[in-house]
Amino acid sequence: AGVATNHPTDEYHYIAYPPRWAVLAAFSSLSLMNNWCWITWSPLAEPLARYWGVPTSKVDELSAVYMYVYIPLSFPALLALCKYKLQWGLWLGGSLNFVGAVVRFWGLESYAWVYVGTVLCAVCQTLTLAMPPLISTLWFQEHERGLSTSLGVLANQLGGAFGMGVTILVDFSSSS
């Protein structure tokens, strides 16, 4: 992180370390993958409803669960990030997203297991949405903060774009 040093003019001078870009890249990857997990099923609602034997509204719930989880958990997540620090939030968020994605993959044949995995990924989102300005403040110099925050937010949006675009390449018709 940036370290405040006492400058000869008695102002604080922050040293920006090169790994800050690696931290931003790691976070951006997590945010991209988390948002990809959010929107994965929406473009495939009708074929998935047939595949799982559920109404399309249940498939739509898989993206809505992110909103349901975010509302009650966003404030505790932000408080935890402030108390336990950014590294803890990145590790916990990454772990939740990884485990959630694995549960969704291995339980693909069961709507219930996909739902459980999606809830885990949704909890990750409560941590990741608050991180871009925190990363910028802790790791970047003042003149870099706008760029680093923008890149962190953009990664999340790219995840949604990939999720909407790549997911439609999956063929469920042969499996049902």
Short mmCIF file of C-alpha atoms in Angstrom, two decimals:
data_model
loop_
_atom_site.label_atom_id
_atom_site.label_comp_id
_atom_site.label_asym_id
_atom_site.label_seq_id
_atom_site.Cartn_x
_atom_site.Cartn_y
_atom_site.Cartn_z
CA ALA A 1 0.00 0.00 0.00
CA GLY A 2 0.99 3.60 -0.22
CA VAL A 3 3.08 4.69 2.74
CA ALA A 4 2.91 8.19 4.15
CA THR A 5 6.32 9.68 4.77
CA ASN A 6 7.13 13.00 6.31
CA HIS A 7 8.20 15.28 3.51
CA PRO A 8 10.57 18.20 4.15
CA THR A 9 7.65 20.62 3.75
CA ASP A 10 5.79 18.80 6.57
CA GLU A 11 3.19 17.53 4.11
CA TYR A 12 2.53 13.86 3.67
CA HIS A 13 4.07 12.26 0.64
CA TYR A 14 2.77 8.88 -0.49
CA ILE A 15 5.02 6.31 -2.06
CA ALA A 16 3.13 4.30 -4.67
CA TYR A 17 4.54 0.81 -5.02
CA PRO A 18 4.52 -1.00 -8.40
CA PRO A 19 2.47 -3.97 -7.07
CA ARG A 20 -0.53 -1.63 -6.89
CA TRP A 21 -1.30 -2.54 -10.50
CA ALA A 22 -1.20 -6.25 -9.66
CA VAL A 23 -3.61 -5.63 -6.79
CA LEU A 24 -5.94 -3.77 -9.14
CA ALA A 25 -5.65 -6.55 -11.74
CA ALA A 26 -6.42 -9.23 -9.14
CA PHE A 27 -9.43 -7.31 -7.90
CA SER A 28 -10.60 -6.60 -11.46
CA SER A 29 -10.45 -10.31 -12.29
CA LEU A 30 -12.52 -11.14 -9.23
CA SER A 31 -15.07 -8.42 -10.00
CA LEU A 32 -15.33 -9.48 -13.65
CA MET A 33 -15.89 -13.13 -12.73
CA ASN A 34 -18.40 -12.25 -10.03
CA ASN A 35 -20.53 -10.18 -12.36
CA TRP A 36 -20.25 -12.89 -15.00
CA CYS A 37 -21.68 -15.34 -12.45
CA TRP A 38 -24.51 -12.89 -11.75
CA ILE A 39 -25.86 -12.75 -15.29
CA THR A 40 -24.90 -16.21 -16.55
CA TRP A 41 -28.36 -17.71 -16.65
CA SER A 42 -30.49 -14.78 -17.82
CA PRO A 43 -29.88 -15.14 -21.58
CA LEU A 44 -30.77 -18.83 -21.26
CA ALA A 45 -33.94 -18.59 -19.16
CA GLU A 46 -36.25 -20.63 -21.40
CA PRO A 47 -33.92 -23.53 -22.25
CA LEU A 48 -32.76 -23.72 -18.62
CA ALA A 49 -36.33 -23.73 -17.34
CA ARG A 50 -36.98 -26.78 -19.51
CA TYR A 51 -33.65 -28.36 -18.54
CA TRP A 52 -34.27 -27.97 -14.79
CA GLY A 53 -38.05 -28.47 -15.01
CA VAL A 54 -38.80 -25.13 -13.33
CA PRO A 55 -40.72 -22.03 -14.43
CA THR A 56 -38.69 -19.29 -16.14
CA SER A 57 -39.34 -17.08 -13.12
CA LYS A 58 -37.14 -19.44 -11.08
CA VAL A 59 -34.30 -18.99 -13.58
CA ASP A 60 -34.78 -15.21 -13.30
CA GLU A 61 -34.45 -15.54 -9.51
CA LEU A 62 -30.85 -16.62 -10.01
CA SER A 63 -29.90 -13.06 -10.97
CA ALA A 64 -32.38 -11.44 -8.59
CA VAL A 65 -30.78 -13.22 -5.61
CA TYR A 66 -27.81 -10.86 -6.00
CA MET A 67 -30.10 -7.92 -5.24
CA TYR A 68 -31.82 -9.71 -2.36
CA VAL A 69 -28.48 -10.54 -0.74
CA TYR A 70 -26.90 -7.14 -1.41
CA ILE A 71 -29.53 -5.12 0.45
CA PRO A 72 -29.09 -6.66 3.93
CA LEU A 73 -25.38 -7.55 3.62
CA SER A 74 -23.86 -4.46 1.96
CA PHE A 75 -23.47 -2.45 5.16
CA PRO A 76 -22.00 -5.29 7.24
CA ALA A 77 -19.65 -6.07 4.32
CA LEU A 78 -18.44 -2.47 4.16
CA LEU A 79 -17.93 -2.37 7.92
CA ALA A 80 -16.00 -5.66 7.76
CA LEU A 81 -13.81 -4.28 4.95
CA CYS A 82 -12.99 -1.25 7.09
CA LYS A 83 -12.33 -3.34 10.20
CA TYR A 84 -10.51 -6.35 8.74
CA LYS A 85 -8.85 -4.56 5.82
CA LEU A 86 -8.90 -4.93 2.09
CA GLN A 87 -6.76 -8.08 1.86
CA TRP A 88 -9.26 -9.97 4.02
CA GLY A 89 -12.11 -8.81 1.79
CA LEU A 90 -10.29 -9.87 -1.37
CA TRP A 91 -9.52 -13.33 0.04
CA LEU A 92 -13.03 -13.86 1.39
CA GLY A 93 -14.69 -12.51 -1.74
CA GLY A 94 -12.48 -14.59 -4.01
CA SER A 95 -13.08 -17.71 -1.93
CA LEU A 96 -16.85 -17.23 -1.91
CA ASN A 97 -16.94 -16.63 -5.64
CA PHE A 98 -14.71 -19.64 -6.35
CA VAL A 99 -16.70 -22.01 -4.13
CA GLY A 100 -19.99 -20.65 -5.49
CA ALA A 101 -18.85 -21.14 -9.09
CA VAL A 102 -17.65 -24.69 -8.34
CA VAL A 103 -20.98 -25.55 -6.67
CA ARG A 104 -22.83 -24.16 -9.69
CA PHE A 105 -20.67 -26.14 -12.10
CA TRP A 106 -20.77 -29.47 -10.27
CA GLY A 107 -24.45 -29.08 -9.43
CA LEU A 108 -25.49 -27.90 -12.89
CA GLU A 109 -28.11 -30.62 -13.24
CA SER A 110 -29.90 -29.42 -10.09
CA TYR A 111 -31.60 -26.03 -9.86
CA ALA A 112 -31.26 -26.17 -6.06
CA TRP A 113 -27.47 -26.59 -6.18
CA VAL A 114 -27.12 -23.83 -8.76
CA TYR A 115 -29.16 -21.60 -6.47
CA VAL A 116 -26.90 -22.38 -3.48
CA GLY A 117 -23.80 -21.61 -5.54
CA THR A 118 -25.38 -18.39 -6.76
CA VAL A 119 -26.09 -17.26 -3.20
CA LEU A 120 -22.39 -17.74 -2.36
CA CYS A 121 -21.40 -15.67 -5.40
CA ALA A 122 -23.95 -13.02 -4.41
CA VAL A 123 -22.36 -12.69 -0.97
CA CYS A 124 -19.03 -12.08 -2.72
CA GLN A 125 -20.63 -9.17 -4.58
CA THR A 126 -21.38 -7.37 -1.32
CA LEU A 127 -17.61 -7.13 -0.83
CA THR A 128 -16.52 -6.43 -4.40
CA LEU A 129 -18.83 -3.54 -5.19
CA ALA A 130 -17.32 -1.46 -2.38
CA MET A 131 -13.68 -2.14 -3.25
CA PRO A 132 -12.71 0.09 -6.22
CA PRO A 133 -12.53 3.34 -4.24
CA LEU A 134 -10.92 1.56 -1.28
CA ILE A 135 -8.20 0.11 -3.51
CA SER A 136 -7.65 3.49 -5.12
CA THR A 137 -7.38 5.28 -1.80
CA LEU A 138 -5.02 2.75 -0.23
CA TRP A 139 -2.79 1.86 -3.17
CA PHE A 140 -2.75 4.75 -5.63
CA GLN A 141 -1.51 8.32 -5.66
CA GLU A 142 -4.08 11.06 -5.84
CA HIS A 143 -3.58 11.67 -9.57
CA GLU A 144 -4.11 7.93 -10.31
CA ARG A 145 -7.23 7.39 -8.25
CA GLY A 146 -9.76 8.31 -10.92
CA LEU A 147 -8.17 5.89 -13.39
CA SER A 148 -7.81 3.04 -10.90
CA THR A 149 -11.39 3.41 -9.64
CA SER A 150 -12.67 3.52 -13.22
CA LEU A 151 -10.75 0.37 -14.16
CA GLY A 152 -12.10 -1.45 -11.10
CA VAL A 153 -15.68 -0.49 -11.96
CA LEU A 154 -15.19 -1.24 -15.65
CA ALA A 155 -14.08 -4.78 -14.87
CA ASN A 156 -17.40 -5.41 -13.15
CA GLN A 157 -19.31 -4.15 -16.19
CA LEU A 158 -17.18 -6.27 -18.55
CA GLY A 159 -18.17 -9.32 -16.50
CA GLY A 160 -21.81 -8.57 -17.24
CA ALA A 161 -21.04 -8.12 -20.92
CA PHE A 162 -19.18 -11.44 -21.08
CA GLY A 163 -21.93 -13.16 -19.13
CA MET A 164 -24.57 -11.93 -21.55
CA GLY A 165 -22.51 -12.70 -24.63
CA VAL A 166 -20.57 -15.89 -23.98
CA THR A 167 -23.32 -17.74 -22.15
CA ILE A 168 -25.50 -17.96 -25.25
CA LEU A 169 -22.91 -20.28 -26.81
CA VAL A 170 -23.95 -23.10 -24.46
CA ASP A 171 -26.23 -25.71 -26.06
CA PHE A 172 -28.67 -27.21 -23.57
CA SER A 173 -30.92 -28.73 -26.23
CA SER A 174 -28.87 -31.93 -26.48
CA SER A 175 -28.89 -32.46 -22.70
CA SER A 176 -32.62 -32.26 -22.08
#
